Coordinates of C-alpha atoms in Angstrom, one line a residue:
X1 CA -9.2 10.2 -14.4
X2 CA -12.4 9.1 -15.7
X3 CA -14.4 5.8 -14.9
X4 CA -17.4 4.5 -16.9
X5 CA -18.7 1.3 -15.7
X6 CA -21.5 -0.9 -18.0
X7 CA -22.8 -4.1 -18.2
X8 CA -20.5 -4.8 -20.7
X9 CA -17.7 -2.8 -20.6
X10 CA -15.8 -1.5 -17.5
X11 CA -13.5 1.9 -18.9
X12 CA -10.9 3.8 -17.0
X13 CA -9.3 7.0 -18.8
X14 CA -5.8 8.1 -18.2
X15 CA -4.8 12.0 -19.7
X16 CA -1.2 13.2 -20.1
X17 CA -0.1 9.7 -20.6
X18 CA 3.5 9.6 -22.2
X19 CA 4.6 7.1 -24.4
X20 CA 7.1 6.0 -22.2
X21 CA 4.6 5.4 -19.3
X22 CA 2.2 3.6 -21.8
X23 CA 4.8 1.8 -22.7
X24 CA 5.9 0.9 -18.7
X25 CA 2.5 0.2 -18.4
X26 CA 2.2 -2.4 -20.6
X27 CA 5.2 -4.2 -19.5
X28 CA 4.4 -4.1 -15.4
X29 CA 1.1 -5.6 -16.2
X30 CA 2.2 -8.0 -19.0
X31 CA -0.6 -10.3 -21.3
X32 CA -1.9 -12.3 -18.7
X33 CA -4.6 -9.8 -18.1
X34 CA -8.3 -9.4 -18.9
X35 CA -7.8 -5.5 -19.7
X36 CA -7.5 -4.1 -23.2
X37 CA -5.4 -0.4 -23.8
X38 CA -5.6 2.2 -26.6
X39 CA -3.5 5.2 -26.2
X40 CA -4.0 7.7 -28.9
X41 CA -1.3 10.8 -28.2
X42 CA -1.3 11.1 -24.5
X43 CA -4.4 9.7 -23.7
X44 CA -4.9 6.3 -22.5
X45 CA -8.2 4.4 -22.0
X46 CA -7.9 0.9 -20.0
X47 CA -10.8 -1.4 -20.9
X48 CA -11.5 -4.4 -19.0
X49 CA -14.4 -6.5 -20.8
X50 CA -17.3 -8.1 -19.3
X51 CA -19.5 -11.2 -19.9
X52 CA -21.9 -9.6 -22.5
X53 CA -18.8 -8.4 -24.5
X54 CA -16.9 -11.7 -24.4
X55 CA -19.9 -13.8 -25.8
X56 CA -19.7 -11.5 -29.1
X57 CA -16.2 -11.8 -29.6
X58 CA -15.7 -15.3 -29.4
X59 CA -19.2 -15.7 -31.6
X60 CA -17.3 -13.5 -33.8
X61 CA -13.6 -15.5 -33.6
X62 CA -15.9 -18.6 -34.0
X63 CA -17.4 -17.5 -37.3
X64 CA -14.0 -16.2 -38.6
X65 CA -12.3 -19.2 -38.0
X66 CA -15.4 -21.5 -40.4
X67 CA -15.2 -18.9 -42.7
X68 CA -11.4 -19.7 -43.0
X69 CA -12.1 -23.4 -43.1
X70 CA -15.0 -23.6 -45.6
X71 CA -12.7 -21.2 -48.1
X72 CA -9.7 -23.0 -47.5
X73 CA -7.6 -19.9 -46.7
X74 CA -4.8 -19.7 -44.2
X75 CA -5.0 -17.3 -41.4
X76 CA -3.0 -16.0 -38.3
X77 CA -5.5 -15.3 -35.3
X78 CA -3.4 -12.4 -33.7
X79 CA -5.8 -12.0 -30.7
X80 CA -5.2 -8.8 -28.5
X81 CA -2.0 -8.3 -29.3
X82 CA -1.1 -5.0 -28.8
X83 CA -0.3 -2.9 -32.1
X84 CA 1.5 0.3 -31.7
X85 CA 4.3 2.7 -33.3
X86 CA 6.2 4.8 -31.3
X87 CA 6.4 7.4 -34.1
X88 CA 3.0 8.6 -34.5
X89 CA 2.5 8.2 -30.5
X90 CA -0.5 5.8 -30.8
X91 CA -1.5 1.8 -29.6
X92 CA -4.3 -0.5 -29.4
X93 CA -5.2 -3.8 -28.4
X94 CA -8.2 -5.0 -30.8
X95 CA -10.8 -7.6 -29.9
X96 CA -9.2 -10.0 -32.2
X97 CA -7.0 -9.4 -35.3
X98 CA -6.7 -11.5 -38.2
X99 CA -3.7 -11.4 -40.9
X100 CA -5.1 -13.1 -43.9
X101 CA -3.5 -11.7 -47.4
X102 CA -0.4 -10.9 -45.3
X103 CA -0.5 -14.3 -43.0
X104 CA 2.8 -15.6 -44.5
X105 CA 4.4 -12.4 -43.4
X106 CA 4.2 -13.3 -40.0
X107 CA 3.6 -17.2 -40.1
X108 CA 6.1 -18.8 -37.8
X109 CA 7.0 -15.1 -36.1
X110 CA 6.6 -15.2 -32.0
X111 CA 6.7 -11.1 -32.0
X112 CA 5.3 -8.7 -33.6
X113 CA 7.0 -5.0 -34.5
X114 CA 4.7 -2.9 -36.7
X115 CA 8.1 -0.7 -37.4
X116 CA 9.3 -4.1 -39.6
X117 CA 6.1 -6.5 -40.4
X118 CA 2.8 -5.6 -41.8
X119 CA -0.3 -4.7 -40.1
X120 CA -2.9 -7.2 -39.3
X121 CA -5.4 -7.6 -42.3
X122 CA -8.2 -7.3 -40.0
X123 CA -9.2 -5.9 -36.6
X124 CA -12.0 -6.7 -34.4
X125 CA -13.7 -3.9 -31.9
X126 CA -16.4 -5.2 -29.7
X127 CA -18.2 -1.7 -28.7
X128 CA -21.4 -1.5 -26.4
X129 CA -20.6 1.5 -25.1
X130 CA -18.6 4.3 -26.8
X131 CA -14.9 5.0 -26.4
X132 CA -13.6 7.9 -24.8
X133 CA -10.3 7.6 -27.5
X134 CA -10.3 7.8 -31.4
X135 CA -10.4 4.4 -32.3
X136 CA -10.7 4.8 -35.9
X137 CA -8.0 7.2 -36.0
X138 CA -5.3 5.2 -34.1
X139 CA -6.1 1.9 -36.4
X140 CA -5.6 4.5 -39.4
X141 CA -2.2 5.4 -38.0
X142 CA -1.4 2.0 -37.8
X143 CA -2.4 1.0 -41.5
X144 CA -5.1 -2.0 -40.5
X145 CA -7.3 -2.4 -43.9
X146 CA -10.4 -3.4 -42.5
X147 CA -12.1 -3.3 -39.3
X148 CA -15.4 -4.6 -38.0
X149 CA -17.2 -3.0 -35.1
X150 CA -20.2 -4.6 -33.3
X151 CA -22.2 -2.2 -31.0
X152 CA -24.6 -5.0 -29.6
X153 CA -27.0 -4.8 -31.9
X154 CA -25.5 -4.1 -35.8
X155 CA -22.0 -5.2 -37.3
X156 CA -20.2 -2.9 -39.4
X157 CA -17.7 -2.8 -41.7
X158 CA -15.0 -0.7 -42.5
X159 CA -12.5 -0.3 -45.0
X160 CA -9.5 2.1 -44.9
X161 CA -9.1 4.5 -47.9
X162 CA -6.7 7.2 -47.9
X163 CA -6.3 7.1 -44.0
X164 CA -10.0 7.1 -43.2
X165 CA -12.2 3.9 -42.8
X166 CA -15.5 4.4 -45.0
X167 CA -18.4 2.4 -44.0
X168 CA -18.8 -0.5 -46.9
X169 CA -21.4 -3.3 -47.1
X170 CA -18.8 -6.1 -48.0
X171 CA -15.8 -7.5 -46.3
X172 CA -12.5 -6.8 -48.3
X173 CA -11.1 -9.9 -47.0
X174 CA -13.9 -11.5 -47.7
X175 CA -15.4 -10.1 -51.0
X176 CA -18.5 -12.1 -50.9
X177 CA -19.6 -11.3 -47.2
X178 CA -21.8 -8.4 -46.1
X179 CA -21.9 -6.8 -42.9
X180 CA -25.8 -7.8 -42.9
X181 CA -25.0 -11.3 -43.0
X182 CA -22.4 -11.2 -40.3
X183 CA -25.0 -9.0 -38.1
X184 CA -27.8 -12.3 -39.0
X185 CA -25.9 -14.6 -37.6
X186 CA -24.2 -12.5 -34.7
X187 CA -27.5 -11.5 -33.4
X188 CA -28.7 -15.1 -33.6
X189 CA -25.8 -16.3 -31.5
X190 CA -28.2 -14.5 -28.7
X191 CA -30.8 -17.5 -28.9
X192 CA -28.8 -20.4 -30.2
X193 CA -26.2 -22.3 -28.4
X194 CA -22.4 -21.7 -29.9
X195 CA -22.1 -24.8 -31.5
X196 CA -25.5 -24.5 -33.1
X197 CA -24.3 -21.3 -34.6
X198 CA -21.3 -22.9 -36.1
X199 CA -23.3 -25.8 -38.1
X200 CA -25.8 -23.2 -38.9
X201 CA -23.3 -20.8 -40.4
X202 CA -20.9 -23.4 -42.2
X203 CA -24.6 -25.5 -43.9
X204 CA -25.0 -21.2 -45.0
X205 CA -21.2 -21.2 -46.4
X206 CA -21.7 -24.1 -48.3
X207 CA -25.0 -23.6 -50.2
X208 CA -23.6 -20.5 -51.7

């Protein structure tokens, strides 16, 4: 066993982790829990978030949810929920997740089974500190189209293209929308109050 502790990010790692225990895991500690899990193939990494992280993903939800609004697209916020396939032995729990081209897929659906419904459109990953598991890999498994990572200072993007992400400057969700403008305003949640970064980043959406 590994422990890294941070500021941020507090992060245990588990080797020789079957998929039966991961999943027996999961269920004894159930979703009322401030700990996220990835297991990538045996190897299982239990993150539990801090303050510093938190702030960035709900900036982050905050600015996904406007950008929803001021397009006048429908969304499913998925949250943490834990994505995994038994088949190719690999599991996350993203910061947030967002099904967007394929929200009417799950609209109305209380569980989610990535054997039978689509992956989430988007995927989240707040990370200060690095992980000790492939995180690109096990979203790649999984078949998530886009994912944004924040390391505390820069937000990128990511788009997946024959099972591995490549590093692009605009969102594919949102084709307009550059990973330097999401860092602006991300990094500005650091001086301004949440609300203030709301009305500043919807009077932005609106004048273009």
């Amino acid at each position: 066993m590994i422990a890294i502790s941070t500021p941020a990010e507090q992060r245990t790692v588990l080797e020789n982790i079957s998929w039966e225990t991961f999943e027996a895991i999961l269920k004894e500690i159930g979703d009322n829990r401030g700990s996220r899990l990835a297991y990538d193939e045996g190897i299982l990494e239990i993150m539990t978030p801090l303050f510093e992280h938190e702030i960035y993903k709900s900036n982050l939800g905050n600015l996904i949810i406007v950008l929803a609004e001021e397009l006048n697209i429908e969304i499913k916020s998925a949250g943490s929920t834990t994505l995994k396939i038994k088949v190719v032995k690999k599991g996350i729990e993203p910061d947030n997740c967002y099904y967007i081209e394929n929200e009417s897929a799950v609209r109305g659906k209380l569980e989610l089974d990535l054997e039978t419904a689509p992956p989430p459109d988007l995927a989240i990953e707040i990370d200060i500190t690095s992980s000790s598991v492939d995180k690109f890999g096990i979203y790649a498994s999984l078949g998530v189209p886009e994912l944004w990572r924040y390391n505390g200072r820069i937000l990128e993007f990511y788009q997946l293209v024959e099972s591995e992400y490549i590093e692009c400057e605009f969102s594919i969700a949102f084709t307009f929308l550059s990973a330097t403008d999401m860092t602006r305003f991300v990094e500005q949640s650091k001086t301004i109050g949440e609300i203030a970064l709301i009305k500043l980043f919807r009077d932005w959406l609106q004048t273009r």
